[in-house]
Coordinates of C-alpha atoms and ligand atoms in Angstrom, one line a residue:
M9 CA -141.1 -50.3 -43.3
C10 CA -141.2 -51.0 -47.0
G11 CA -144.1 -50.0 -49.2
I12 CA -145.6 -52.1 -51.9
I13 CA -148.1 -51.4 -54.7
G14 CA -149.6 -53.7 -57.4
Y15 CA -151.8 -52.5 -60.2
T16 CA -153.5 -54.3 -63.0
T17 CA -155.5 -52.3 -65.6
N18 CA -157.3 -52.4 -68.9
K19 CA -155.0 -49.5 -70.1
K20 CA -151.2 -49.5 -70.7
D21 CA -150.1 -47.1 -67.9
A22 CA -149.6 -49.5 -65.0
V23 CA -145.9 -48.6 -64.6
E24 CA -146.6 -44.8 -64.5
I25 CA -149.4 -45.3 -62.0
A26 CA -147.5 -47.8 -59.8
I27 CA -144.6 -45.3 -59.6
A28 CA -146.8 -42.4 -58.7
G29 CA -148.4 -44.5 -56.0
L30 CA -145.0 -45.8 -54.8
K31 CA -143.9 -42.2 -54.3
N32 CA -146.7 -41.7 -51.8
L33 CA -145.4 -44.8 -50.0
E34 CA -141.8 -43.5 -49.9
Y35 CA -142.1 -42.4 -46.3
R36 CA -142.3 -46.2 -45.4
G37 CA -138.7 -46.8 -46.6
Y38 CA -136.3 -45.1 -49.1
D39 CA -133.1 -46.9 -49.4
S40 CA -133.8 -48.6 -52.7
S41 CA -136.8 -49.4 -54.9
G42 CA -137.9 -51.5 -57.8
I43 CA -140.7 -52.5 -60.2
A44 CA -141.7 -55.5 -62.3
Y45 CA -144.0 -55.2 -65.3
N46 CA -145.1 -57.1 -68.4
D47 CA -143.7 -55.9 -71.7
G48 CA -144.1 -59.3 -73.3
K49 CA -142.1 -60.9 -70.6
I50 CA -141.7 -60.0 -66.9
T51 CA -139.1 -57.1 -66.8
M52 CA -137.6 -55.9 -63.5
V53 CA -136.0 -52.5 -63.0
K54 CA -134.3 -51.6 -59.6
S55 CA -132.4 -48.7 -58.2
K56 CA -130.5 -47.8 -55.1
G57 CA -131.6 -44.7 -53.2
K58 CA -134.8 -42.7 -53.6
I59 CA -137.6 -43.6 -56.0
A60 CA -136.6 -40.6 -58.2
N61 CA -133.6 -42.7 -59.3
L62 CA -135.8 -45.6 -60.3
D63 CA -138.1 -43.2 -62.2
D64 CA -135.1 -41.8 -64.1
K65 CA -134.0 -45.3 -65.1
L66 CA -137.5 -46.1 -66.4
K67 CA -137.7 -43.0 -68.6
S68 CA -135.3 -44.5 -71.1
L69 CA -137.3 -47.8 -71.3
D70 CA -140.4 -48.9 -72.9
T71 CA -142.7 -49.3 -70.0
T72 CA -146.0 -50.0 -71.8
S73 CA -147.6 -52.5 -69.5
S74 CA -151.0 -53.2 -68.1
I75 CA -149.6 -54.7 -64.9
A76 CA -146.9 -53.6 -62.4
I77 CA -145.8 -54.5 -58.9
A78 CA -143.4 -52.1 -57.2
H79 CA -141.6 -51.7 -53.9
T80 CA -139.8 -49.1 -51.8
R81 CA -137.4 -50.7 -49.3
W82 CA -136.1 -50.2 -45.8
A83 CA -133.4 -52.8 -45.6
T84 CA -133.6 -55.6 -43.1
H85 CA -131.6 -58.5 -44.7
G86 CA -128.7 -57.3 -46.8
E87 CA -127.5 -53.8 -47.6
P88 CA -129.4 -51.5 -49.8
N89 CA -128.3 -52.3 -53.3
E90 CA -129.9 -53.4 -56.6
T91 CA -129.4 -57.1 -56.0
N92 CA -131.2 -57.0 -52.7
A93 CA -133.9 -54.5 -53.9
H94 CA -137.3 -56.0 -54.7
P95 CA -139.0 -57.4 -56.8
H96 CA -137.4 -60.8 -56.6
K97 CA -137.9 -63.4 -59.3
V98 CA -137.4 -67.1 -58.8
G99 CA -138.7 -69.6 -61.4
K100 CA -142.2 -68.6 -62.4
V101 CA -142.7 -66.3 -59.4
T102 CA -142.0 -62.5 -59.1
L103 CA -142.9 -60.7 -56.0
V104 CA -142.6 -57.7 -53.7
H105 CA -142.7 -58.0 -50.0
N106 CA -143.2 -55.9 -46.9
G107 CA -142.3 -57.6 -43.7
I108 CA -139.7 -60.0 -42.5
I109 CA -139.4 -63.8 -42.9
E110 CA -138.1 -65.0 -39.6
N111 CA -137.3 -68.6 -40.6
Y112 CA -135.8 -67.7 -44.0
A113 CA -132.4 -69.4 -43.1
T114 CA -134.0 -72.8 -42.6
L115 CA -136.2 -72.5 -45.6
K116 CA -133.2 -71.4 -47.7
E117 CA -131.3 -74.5 -46.7
E118 CA -134.3 -76.7 -47.6
L119 CA -134.6 -75.0 -51.0
I120 CA -130.8 -75.2 -51.7
A121 CA -131.1 -78.9 -51.1
K122 CA -133.8 -79.0 -53.7
G123 CA -131.6 -77.2 -56.2
Y124 CA -132.6 -73.6 -55.8
E125 CA -129.9 -70.9 -56.1
F126 CA -130.0 -67.5 -54.6
K127 CA -128.6 -64.2 -55.8
S128 CA -129.5 -61.8 -53.0
E129 CA -129.0 -61.8 -49.2
T130 CA -132.7 -61.2 -48.6
D131 CA -135.4 -63.2 -46.8
T132 CA -137.7 -62.2 -49.6
E133 CA -135.9 -64.1 -52.3
V134 CA -136.4 -67.2 -50.1
A135 CA -140.1 -66.6 -49.8
T136 CA -140.3 -66.2 -53.6
A137 CA -138.5 -69.4 -54.1
Y138 CA -140.7 -71.2 -51.6
I139 CA -143.8 -70.1 -53.5
D140 CA -142.3 -71.2 -56.7
Y141 CA -141.5 -74.6 -55.2
C142 CA -145.1 -74.9 -54.0
Y143 CA -146.4 -73.9 -57.4
A144 CA -144.3 -76.6 -59.0
T145 CA -145.7 -79.1 -56.5
Y146 CA -149.4 -78.2 -56.6
S147 CA -149.8 -76.6 -60.0
D148 CA -152.4 -74.3 -58.4
K149 CA -151.5 -70.7 -57.7
L150 CA -153.9 -70.1 -54.7
K151 CA -152.9 -73.4 -53.1
A152 CA -149.2 -72.7 -53.7
I153 CA -149.5 -69.4 -51.9
V154 CA -151.5 -70.9 -49.0
E155 CA -149.1 -73.9 -48.6
A156 CA -146.0 -71.7 -48.8
C157 CA -147.5 -69.3 -46.2
K158 CA -148.0 -72.3 -43.9
K159 CA -144.3 -72.8 -43.9
I160 CA -143.2 -69.2 -43.8
R161 CA -142.9 -67.7 -40.3
G162 CA -142.8 -63.9 -39.8
S163 CA -144.7 -61.0 -41.2
Y164 CA -145.5 -60.3 -44.8
A165 CA -147.6 -58.5 -47.4
F166 CA -147.0 -60.0 -50.8
D167 CA -147.9 -58.8 -54.3
I168 CA -147.1 -61.7 -56.7
I169 CA -147.1 -62.2 -60.4
F170 CA -146.9 -65.7 -61.9
E171 CA -145.1 -65.9 -65.3
D172 CA -147.8 -68.0 -66.9
E173 CA -150.6 -65.6 -65.8
P174 CA -148.8 -62.3 -66.3
E175 CA -151.9 -60.0 -66.1
T176 CA -153.0 -61.1 -62.7
I177 CA -151.8 -60.1 -59.2
Y178 CA -152.1 -62.5 -56.3
S179 CA -151.8 -60.9 -52.8
T180 CA -151.7 -62.1 -49.2
R181 CA -150.8 -60.7 -45.9
K182 CA -149.9 -61.6 -42.3
D183 CA -149.0 -58.9 -39.7
S184 CA -148.1 -56.4 -42.4
P185 CA -150.7 -54.0 -43.9
L186 CA -152.2 -54.4 -47.3
I187 CA -155.4 -53.1 -48.8
I188 CA -157.2 -53.7 -52.1
G189 CA -158.3 -50.6 -54.1
Y190 CA -161.0 -50.5 -56.8
G191 CA -160.2 -48.1 -59.6
K192 CA -162.1 -47.0 -62.7
D193 CA -159.6 -48.7 -65.1
G194 CA -158.2 -51.4 -62.9
N195 CA -157.5 -52.7 -59.4
F196 CA -154.8 -52.2 -56.8
A197 CA -153.1 -54.0 -53.8
A198 CA -151.1 -51.5 -51.8
S199 CA -149.6 -51.1 -48.4
D200 CA -151.9 -48.2 -47.6
I201 CA -154.5 -45.9 -49.0
S202 CA -152.1 -43.1 -49.7
A203 CA -150.7 -45.0 -52.6
I204 CA -154.0 -45.1 -54.5
L205 CA -156.0 -42.1 -53.3
S206 CA -155.4 -40.2 -56.6
Y207 CA -157.2 -43.0 -58.4
T208 CA -159.8 -44.3 -56.1
N209 CA -161.1 -43.9 -52.6
K210 CA -162.9 -47.3 -52.7
Y211 CA -161.0 -50.1 -50.8
S212 CA -161.3 -53.3 -48.9
L213 CA -159.2 -54.6 -46.0
I214 CA -157.6 -58.0 -46.4
D215 CA -157.9 -60.2 -43.3
E216 CA -154.9 -62.1 -42.0
S217 CA -153.9 -65.0 -44.3
D218 CA -156.6 -64.3 -46.9
V219 CA -155.4 -64.6 -50.5
V220 CA -156.7 -62.3 -53.2
R221 CA -156.7 -62.7 -56.9
I222 CA -156.8 -59.4 -58.7
T223 CA -157.4 -58.9 -62.4
K224 CA -158.1 -55.6 -64.2
D225 CA -161.9 -56.1 -63.8
N226 CA -162.2 -58.5 -60.9
V227 CA -161.1 -59.0 -57.3
T228 CA -161.8 -62.3 -55.6
F229 CA -161.0 -63.0 -51.9
Y230 CA -160.3 -66.4 -50.5
N231 CA -159.8 -67.5 -47.0
S232 CA -156.9 -69.9 -46.1
N233 CA -159.2 -72.9 -46.8
L234 CA -159.5 -71.4 -50.3
E235 CA -163.2 -70.7 -49.9
E236 CA -164.4 -67.5 -51.6
V237 CA -165.2 -64.8 -49.1
K238 CA -167.0 -61.5 -49.6
K239 CA -165.5 -58.2 -48.4
E240 CA -167.1 -54.9 -47.5
I241 CA -166.1 -52.1 -49.9
K242 CA -165.2 -49.0 -47.8
I243 CA -164.9 -45.4 -48.8
A244 CA -161.8 -43.6 -47.5
D245 CA -162.5 -40.1 -46.1
W246 CA -158.9 -38.9 -46.5
D247 CA -158.3 -37.2 -49.9
A248 CA -155.2 -37.0 -52.1
T249 CA -154.5 -33.3 -51.2
Q250 CA -153.7 -34.4 -47.6
Y251 CA -150.7 -36.3 -49.0
Q252 CA -149.2 -33.2 -50.6
K253 CA -147.1 -30.5 -49.1
N254 CA -149.6 -27.8 -50.1
G255 CA -146.9 -25.0 -50.3
Y256 CA -144.9 -26.0 -47.2
D257 CA -141.2 -26.7 -47.5
H258 CA -141.6 -30.0 -45.8
F259 CA -144.3 -32.4 -44.7
M260 CA -143.0 -32.0 -41.1
L261 CA -143.6 -28.3 -41.2
K262 CA -147.1 -28.8 -42.7
E263 CA -147.9 -31.3 -40.0
I264 CA -146.6 -29.0 -37.2
Y265 CA -149.0 -26.3 -38.6
E266 CA -151.9 -28.8 -38.7
Q267 CA -151.7 -29.4 -34.9
P268 CA -153.8 -26.6 -33.7
K269 CA -156.8 -27.8 -35.7
V270 CA -156.5 -31.5 -35.1
I271 CA -156.0 -31.0 -31.3
Q272 CA -158.9 -28.6 -31.1
D273 CA -161.0 -31.2 -32.9
I274 CA -160.2 -33.8 -30.3
Y275 CA -161.4 -31.5 -27.5
T276 CA -164.5 -30.5 -29.4
R277 CA -165.4 -34.1 -30.0
F278 CA -164.6 -34.9 -26.3
Y279 CA -167.0 -32.2 -25.0
N280 CA -169.7 -32.8 -27.7
N281 CA -169.9 -36.4 -28.8
C282 CA -167.2 -38.4 -27.1
D283 CA -167.3 -42.0 -28.3
Y284 CA -165.3 -43.3 -25.4
S285 CA -167.1 -41.7 -22.5
D286 CA -168.3 -45.2 -21.5
L287 CA -164.7 -46.4 -21.0
D288 CA -164.2 -46.5 -17.2
I289 CA -160.4 -46.8 -16.8
T290 CA -160.9 -46.5 -13.0
S291 CA -162.5 -49.9 -12.9
F292 CA -159.3 -51.8 -13.6
E293 CA -156.9 -53.2 -11.1
K294 CA -153.9 -51.8 -13.0
I295 CA -153.0 -49.9 -16.1
H296 CA -150.2 -50.6 -18.4
I297 CA -149.4 -48.2 -21.3
V298 CA -147.2 -49.6 -24.0
A299 CA -145.8 -48.0 -27.2
C300 CA -142.6 -47.3 -29.0
G301 CA -140.6 -44.1 -29.6
S302 CA -142.5 -40.9 -29.6
A303 CA -145.7 -42.8 -28.8
M304 CA -144.0 -44.1 -25.7
H305 CA -143.1 -40.5 -24.8
A306 CA -146.8 -39.5 -25.2
A307 CA -147.5 -42.5 -22.9
L308 CA -145.2 -41.0 -20.3
V309 CA -147.1 -37.7 -20.3
G310 CA -150.3 -39.8 -20.1
K311 CA -149.0 -41.7 -17.1
Y312 CA -148.1 -38.5 -15.4
L313 CA -151.6 -37.0 -15.9
L314 CA -153.3 -40.2 -14.8
Q315 CA -151.2 -40.5 -11.7
T316 CA -151.0 -36.9 -10.6
Y317 CA -154.5 -35.8 -11.3
A318 CA -156.7 -38.9 -11.6
K319 CA -154.7 -40.7 -8.9
I320 CA -154.5 -43.9 -11.0
P321 CA -151.1 -45.6 -11.0
A322 CA -150.0 -46.6 -14.4
M323 CA -146.9 -48.4 -15.7
V324 CA -145.3 -47.4 -19.0
E325 CA -143.3 -49.9 -20.9
V326 CA -141.5 -49.8 -24.2
A327 CA -143.4 -52.3 -26.4
S328 CA -140.4 -54.4 -27.3
E329 CA -139.8 -55.0 -23.6
Y330 CA -143.4 -55.7 -22.6
R331 CA -143.2 -59.4 -23.0
Y332 CA -140.7 -59.5 -20.1
A333 CA -143.4 -58.1 -17.9
E334 CA -145.7 -60.9 -18.9
E335 CA -146.4 -62.2 -15.4
L336 CA -147.8 -58.8 -14.5
I337 CA -150.6 -59.0 -17.0
T338 CA -153.9 -60.4 -15.6
P339 CA -157.6 -60.3 -16.8
K340 CA -158.0 -57.2 -14.5
T341 CA -155.3 -55.3 -16.4
L342 CA -156.1 -52.4 -18.7
L343 CA -153.5 -52.2 -21.5
I344 CA -153.5 -49.0 -23.4
V345 CA -151.4 -49.2 -26.6
V346 CA -150.5 -46.1 -28.4
S347 CA -149.6 -46.0 -32.1
Q348 CA -149.9 -43.4 -34.8
S349 CA -149.5 -45.9 -37.7
G350 CA -151.4 -48.7 -36.0
E351 CA -149.0 -51.1 -37.6
T352 CA -145.9 -51.1 -35.3
A353 CA -144.9 -54.7 -34.9
D354 CA -143.6 -54.5 -31.3
T355 CA -146.8 -52.7 -30.1
L356 CA -148.9 -55.2 -32.0
A357 CA -147.1 -58.1 -30.3
A358 CA -147.7 -56.5 -26.9
L359 CA -151.4 -56.1 -27.5
R360 CA -151.7 -59.7 -28.7
L361 CA -149.8 -60.9 -25.6
A362 CA -152.1 -58.9 -23.3
K363 CA -155.2 -60.3 -25.0
E364 CA -153.9 -63.8 -24.6
K365 CA -153.6 -63.1 -20.9
G366 CA -157.2 -61.8 -20.8
A367 CA -156.4 -58.1 -20.4
Y368 CA -158.7 -55.5 -21.8
V369 CA -156.9 -53.5 -24.5
V370 CA -157.6 -50.0 -25.6
G371 CA -155.8 -48.4 -28.5
I372 CA -155.0 -44.8 -29.1
V373 CA -154.4 -44.9 -32.9
N374 CA -154.3 -42.5 -35.8
A375 CA -154.5 -44.8 -38.9
V376 CA -158.1 -45.8 -39.4
G377 CA -158.6 -49.5 -40.1
S378 CA -155.0 -50.3 -39.2
T379 CA -154.1 -53.7 -37.6
I380 CA -153.9 -52.3 -34.1
A381 CA -157.1 -50.4 -34.5
R382 CA -158.8 -53.6 -35.6
E383 CA -157.4 -55.9 -32.9
V384 CA -157.9 -53.8 -29.8
D385 CA -161.1 -54.2 -27.7
K386 CA -161.7 -50.5 -28.0
C387 CA -160.1 -48.0 -30.4
I388 CA -159.8 -44.3 -29.6
Y389 CA -158.9 -42.6 -32.9
T390 CA -156.8 -39.4 -32.8
Y391 CA -158.0 -38.4 -36.3
A392 CA -154.8 -36.5 -36.9
G393 CA -155.0 -37.2 -40.7
P394 CA -152.1 -38.7 -42.7
E395 CA -148.7 -38.1 -41.2
I396 CA -146.1 -38.3 -43.9
A397 CA -142.9 -36.9 -42.3
V398 CA -141.1 -39.8 -40.7
A399 CA -140.6 -37.8 -37.5
T400 CA -144.0 -37.6 -35.8
T401 CA -145.4 -34.3 -34.7
K402 CA -149.2 -34.2 -34.8
G403 CA -149.2 -37.9 -34.2
Y404 CA -147.6 -37.4 -30.8
T405 CA -149.5 -34.3 -29.7
T406 CA -152.9 -35.8 -30.5
Q407 CA -151.9 -38.9 -28.5
V408 CA -151.1 -36.5 -25.5
A409 CA -154.4 -34.8 -26.1
I410 CA -156.3 -38.1 -25.9
F411 CA -154.5 -38.9 -22.6
A412 CA -155.6 -35.6 -21.2
T413 CA -159.2 -36.5 -21.9
L414 CA -158.8 -39.9 -20.4
A415 CA -157.5 -38.3 -17.2
I416 CA -160.3 -35.8 -17.1
N417 CA -162.9 -38.5 -17.7
A418 CA -161.4 -40.6 -14.8
M419 CA -161.5 -37.5 -12.5
K420 CA -165.1 -37.0 -13.4
K421 CA -165.8 -40.6 -12.4
N422 CA -163.9 -40.2 -9.2
N423 CA -165.6 -36.8 -8.5
T424 CA -162.2 -35.2 -8.1
L425 CA -162.3 -32.8 -11.1
V426 CA -162.0 -29.3 -9.8
N427 CA -161.9 -26.2 -12.1
E428 CA -163.8 -28.2 -14.7
E429 CA -165.1 -25.1 -16.6
K430 CA -161.7 -23.5 -16.6
I431 CA -160.0 -26.6 -18.0
K432 CA -162.8 -27.0 -20.6
S433 CA -162.4 -23.4 -21.8
E434 CA -158.6 -23.7 -22.0
L435 CA -158.9 -26.9 -24.0
L436 CA -161.5 -25.5 -26.3
N437 CA -159.2 -22.5 -27.0
V438 CA -156.2 -24.5 -27.9
E439 CA -156.3 -23.7 -31.6
N440 CA -155.7 -20.0 -31.0
V441 CA -153.0 -20.5 -28.4
L442 CA -151.1 -23.0 -30.5
N443 CA -151.3 -20.8 -33.6
T444 CA -149.7 -18.0 -31.7
I445 CA -146.9 -20.2 -30.5
I446 CA -146.3 -21.6 -33.9
S447 CA -146.2 -18.1 -35.5
N448 CA -143.2 -17.2 -33.3
R449 CA -140.8 -18.8 -35.9
E450 CA -138.1 -16.2 -35.7
L451 CA -137.4 -17.0 -32.0
Y452 CA -137.0 -20.7 -32.8
L453 CA -134.7 -19.9 -35.7
D454 CA -132.7 -17.7 -33.5
I455 CA -132.2 -20.5 -30.9
A456 CA -131.5 -23.0 -33.7
Q457 CA -128.7 -20.7 -35.0
K458 CA -127.1 -20.8 -31.5
I459 CA -127.1 -24.6 -31.3
Y460 CA -126.8 -26.1 -34.7
T461 CA -123.0 -26.1 -34.8
H462 CA -122.8 -28.0 -31.5
N463 CA -122.4 -31.8 -31.3
D464 CA -124.3 -32.4 -28.1
V465 CA -127.5 -30.8 -26.7
F466 CA -129.1 -31.6 -23.3
F467 CA -132.8 -31.3 -22.3
I468 CA -133.7 -31.1 -18.7
G469 CA -137.0 -30.8 -16.8
R470 CA -138.9 -32.2 -13.8
G471 CA -142.3 -33.8 -13.5
I472 CA -144.3 -33.7 -16.7
D473 CA -141.6 -31.5 -18.3
S474 CA -139.2 -34.4 -17.9
A475 CA -141.4 -36.5 -20.2
V476 CA -141.7 -33.7 -22.7
C477 CA -137.9 -33.3 -22.7
M478 CA -137.6 -36.9 -24.0
E479 CA -139.7 -36.0 -27.1
G480 CA -137.9 -32.7 -27.7
S481 CA -134.5 -34.6 -27.6
L482 CA -135.7 -37.3 -29.9
K483 CA -137.0 -34.8 -32.5
L484 CA -133.7 -33.0 -32.5
K485 CA -131.6 -36.1 -32.9
E486 CA -133.7 -37.9 -35.4
I487 CA -134.0 -35.1 -37.9
S488 CA -130.9 -33.0 -37.4
Y489 CA -128.4 -35.9 -36.4
T490 CA -127.4 -33.8 -33.4
H491 CA -126.6 -36.0 -30.5
S492 CA -128.9 -35.0 -27.7
E493 CA -129.9 -36.4 -24.3
S494 CA -132.8 -35.9 -22.1
Y495 CA -132.5 -35.9 -18.3
S496 CA -134.6 -35.4 -15.3
A497 CA -133.3 -32.1 -14.1
G498 CA -132.3 -33.4 -10.7
E499 CA -130.4 -36.3 -12.2
L500 CA -127.9 -34.5 -14.3
K501 CA -125.5 -33.8 -11.5
H502 CA -125.3 -37.6 -10.8
G503 CA -123.0 -38.1 -13.7
T504 CA -124.0 -36.5 -17.0
I505 CA -123.0 -33.0 -16.0
S506 CA -119.4 -34.0 -16.7
L507 CA -120.3 -33.7 -20.4
I508 CA -121.2 -30.0 -20.0
E509 CA -118.4 -27.8 -21.3
D510 CA -118.1 -24.2 -22.6
G511 CA -121.0 -23.5 -24.9
T512 CA -122.9 -26.8 -24.6
P513 CA -126.5 -26.0 -25.2
V514 CA -128.8 -27.0 -22.4
I515 CA -132.6 -26.6 -22.9
A516 CA -134.5 -26.5 -19.6
L517 CA -138.3 -26.8 -19.3
A518 CA -139.9 -25.3 -16.2
T519 CA -143.7 -25.1 -16.6
N520 CA -144.8 -26.4 -13.3
D521 CA -144.9 -23.7 -10.6
D522 CA -144.1 -26.2 -7.8
L523 CA -141.0 -27.4 -9.6
F524 CA -139.9 -24.1 -11.1
E525 CA -137.2 -23.0 -8.6
K526 CA -135.6 -26.5 -8.5
T527 CA -135.3 -26.6 -12.3
V528 CA -133.8 -23.0 -12.2
S529 CA -131.2 -24.3 -9.8
N530 CA -130.4 -27.2 -12.0
L531 CA -130.0 -25.0 -15.0
K532 CA -127.7 -22.7 -13.0
E533 CA -125.6 -25.7 -12.2
T534 CA -125.0 -26.2 -15.9
K535 CA -124.5 -22.5 -16.6
A536 CA -121.8 -22.4 -13.9
R537 CA -120.0 -25.0 -16.0
G538 CA -120.2 -23.0 -19.2
A539 CA -123.5 -24.2 -20.7
Y540 CA -125.4 -22.1 -23.2
S541 CA -128.8 -22.1 -21.5
I542 CA -132.2 -21.9 -23.1
F543 CA -135.1 -21.7 -20.6
I544 CA -138.6 -22.5 -21.6
T545 CA -141.3 -21.4 -19.1
T546 CA -144.7 -19.8 -18.8
D547 CA -145.8 -16.2 -19.0
N548 CA -146.7 -16.0 -15.3
Y549 CA -143.0 -15.5 -14.7
K550 CA -142.7 -12.6 -17.1
D551 CA -141.3 -10.4 -14.3
Y552 CA -138.7 -12.9 -13.2
N553 CA -135.1 -12.1 -13.5
F554 CA -133.8 -14.7 -16.0
D555 CA -130.6 -12.8 -16.8
E556 CA -128.3 -14.5 -14.4
F557 CA -128.9 -18.1 -15.7
A558 CA -130.7 -18.0 -19.1
D559 CA -129.1 -17.0 -22.4
K560 CA -132.4 -17.3 -24.2
V561 CA -135.9 -17.5 -22.8
I562 CA -139.1 -18.7 -24.3
M563 CA -142.2 -17.8 -22.4
L564 CA -145.4 -19.7 -23.2
H565 CA -149.0 -19.0 -22.4
K566 CA -149.6 -20.5 -18.9
T567 CA -152.3 -23.1 -18.9
S568 CA -153.2 -26.3 -17.0
E569 CA -150.9 -29.4 -17.2
F570 CA -153.6 -31.1 -19.4
L571 CA -152.5 -28.8 -22.2
Q572 CA -149.1 -27.3 -21.2
P573 CA -147.0 -30.2 -22.6
I574 CA -148.5 -29.8 -26.0
L575 CA -147.6 -26.1 -26.0
V576 CA -144.1 -26.8 -25.0
V577 CA -143.4 -29.7 -27.4
V578 CA -144.5 -27.6 -30.4
T579 CA -141.7 -25.2 -29.6
L580 CA -139.3 -28.1 -29.4
Q581 CA -140.5 -29.5 -32.7
L582 CA -139.9 -26.1 -34.4
I583 CA -136.4 -25.7 -32.8
A584 CA -135.5 -29.2 -34.1
Y585 CA -136.9 -28.4 -37.5
E586 CA -134.9 -25.2 -37.8
V587 CA -131.7 -26.9 -36.6
A588 CA -132.2 -29.6 -39.2
K589 CA -132.8 -27.0 -41.9
L590 CA -129.7 -25.1 -41.0
K591 CA -127.7 -28.3 -41.2
G592 CA -129.2 -29.1 -44.6
C593 CA -130.7 -32.4 -43.5
D594 CA -133.4 -34.4 -45.4
I595 CA -136.0 -33.4 -42.8
D596 CA -138.9 -35.6 -44.0
K597 CA -136.8 -38.7 -44.6
P598 CA -134.0 -38.8 -42.1
R599 CA -131.3 -41.4 -42.8
N600 CA -131.8 -45.0 -41.6
L601 CA -135.4 -44.4 -40.5
A602 CA -138.7 -45.5 -41.8
K603 CA -142.2 -44.6 -40.8
S604 CA -144.3 -47.5 -39.6
V605 CA -141.9 -50.0 -38.1
T606 CA -143.5 -53.3 -39.1
V607 CA -140.6 -55.5 -37.9
E608 CA -139.8 -56.5 -34.3
Ligands
F6R22 C1 -140.3 -40.6 -33.9 C2 -141.3 -41.5 -34.4 C3 -141.2 -42.9 -33.8 C4 -142.6 -43.5 -33.7 C5 -142.5 -45.0 -33.2 C6 -143.9 -45.6 -33.0 O1 -140.5 -39.3 -34.5 O2 -142.2 -41.2 -35.2 O3 -140.5 -43.0 -32.7 O4 -143.3 -42.7 -32.7 O5 -141.9 -45.7 -34.3 O6 -144.7 -45.5 -34.2 P1 -146.3 -45.6 -34.1 O7 -146.8 -44.5 -33.3 O8 -146.7 -45.6 -35.5 O9 -146.5 -46.9 -33.4

């Protein structure tokens, strides 16, 4: 949700390097972008659309500068256009912002009364003006930022340049990510490490409300009392090549292909050196699992595994709704928050609420050092590596893989784990099995060709398959803009079946032997009404007669339910991918979306 980068250097290539870094942040938002630099005065250049447009504009300008702050936007206040794009400049202050200023309307009124005028519809221009006003009041940049931030309510990561100190960047953050990078020729303040990895892997995290003064050869951190504080310098173990497509057509495809390895790694760590084996989820009175979007879908699979196998009841709640369940949170509650980015605002708010209520909070998180990872009581990392495609793939499957291990651990604690060796050998063989499934690309393309011209697609399944359907449906709609719905197979006939007409694609999942016949019946009900039926099941049914109800069949390796959902969802990811490709969609950057949703 917006990406920012600031760079100050002893060379003259700050614009070039800031733009290169910004391109790596483009997955965070891509409706407009802009940059400010010092060519004797503070110059701002902005453009609507992708960063490539901004880059084109810059080519005809003299961009020799040893400082730059840049921004890629996902619009919240005001449509994507050049006026609303960042940076914003008011008085002596130019800044870029990731986050949302909740009380901007009140602050704006206050500032208008003081004589300020505004050009854009943004909350950010108001924050810029407020800092300018505080600077005029206190004549001290650090104090101006601290005082302005006392008045500003909401979330922010700011990179700021003051006109009378044009070679220095001031940065601060609250509830939005920002890191400091230490380069050979200068220093950075960026939304995440991906922006700077080509130049340095040395970075520090900025604590909430700290203010940082960054010059080309010095970085000084201050707390909100303006006392200098020391920060640990960390070394990132992700490298720049992980942020490249490495020969794949899309990041999404690359990330689909990375799944076998990262999931195998989870199970190898689990059986060899599990760093959460001491976590006894059976000791809590109740478990709440909270997340958004795909992470919430992973939570639904987790709930199923915990309830069905470990016999632990769990409640799954969409993070933005969790506050309405406030009265259910007690000190005996275990809250599991699930987040690939570790920055999702709704999930973060849920975790803070639960901590206030005394609950113990565990995070299943991918982004190392992210806000959620830092604020939970215990963080279980998925170590999926950087996920650049906006639609998650390996982020989701690694979350499911962690839930499987939590259920297995709980069953061990309860002494209810049967077939332990069989499950272990299945999990430790996942890489081979998944590679085989992924290599079956022609089958997914064939199915995609049958469905890509249709406006509506339905996914049905029972039990754990019903949870997987939700993710399959989301993947299809978000990247291919095909309307799709996911239904518990038994529920379709209670209303939605009225939408089935001649040729409507229905994808049915039936991987659980106890539920197989019922799902077959439900698919037949749609077939009888003209549906084009796609049936996904397991290879123990290879002799079954599918002809009378299935137009297409995908048969997957039969394995335990701890693993089966992952095998199924990978086929659904690839079907969605092929549909989106046939429709010519921008697969890695679907319209209206942004990775890392840092506003509530
Ligand atoms: C869908 C997708 C989103 C995210 C959701 C939560 O493909 O990626 O639905 O799953 O925004 O994001 P995280 O996991 O970063 O909290």
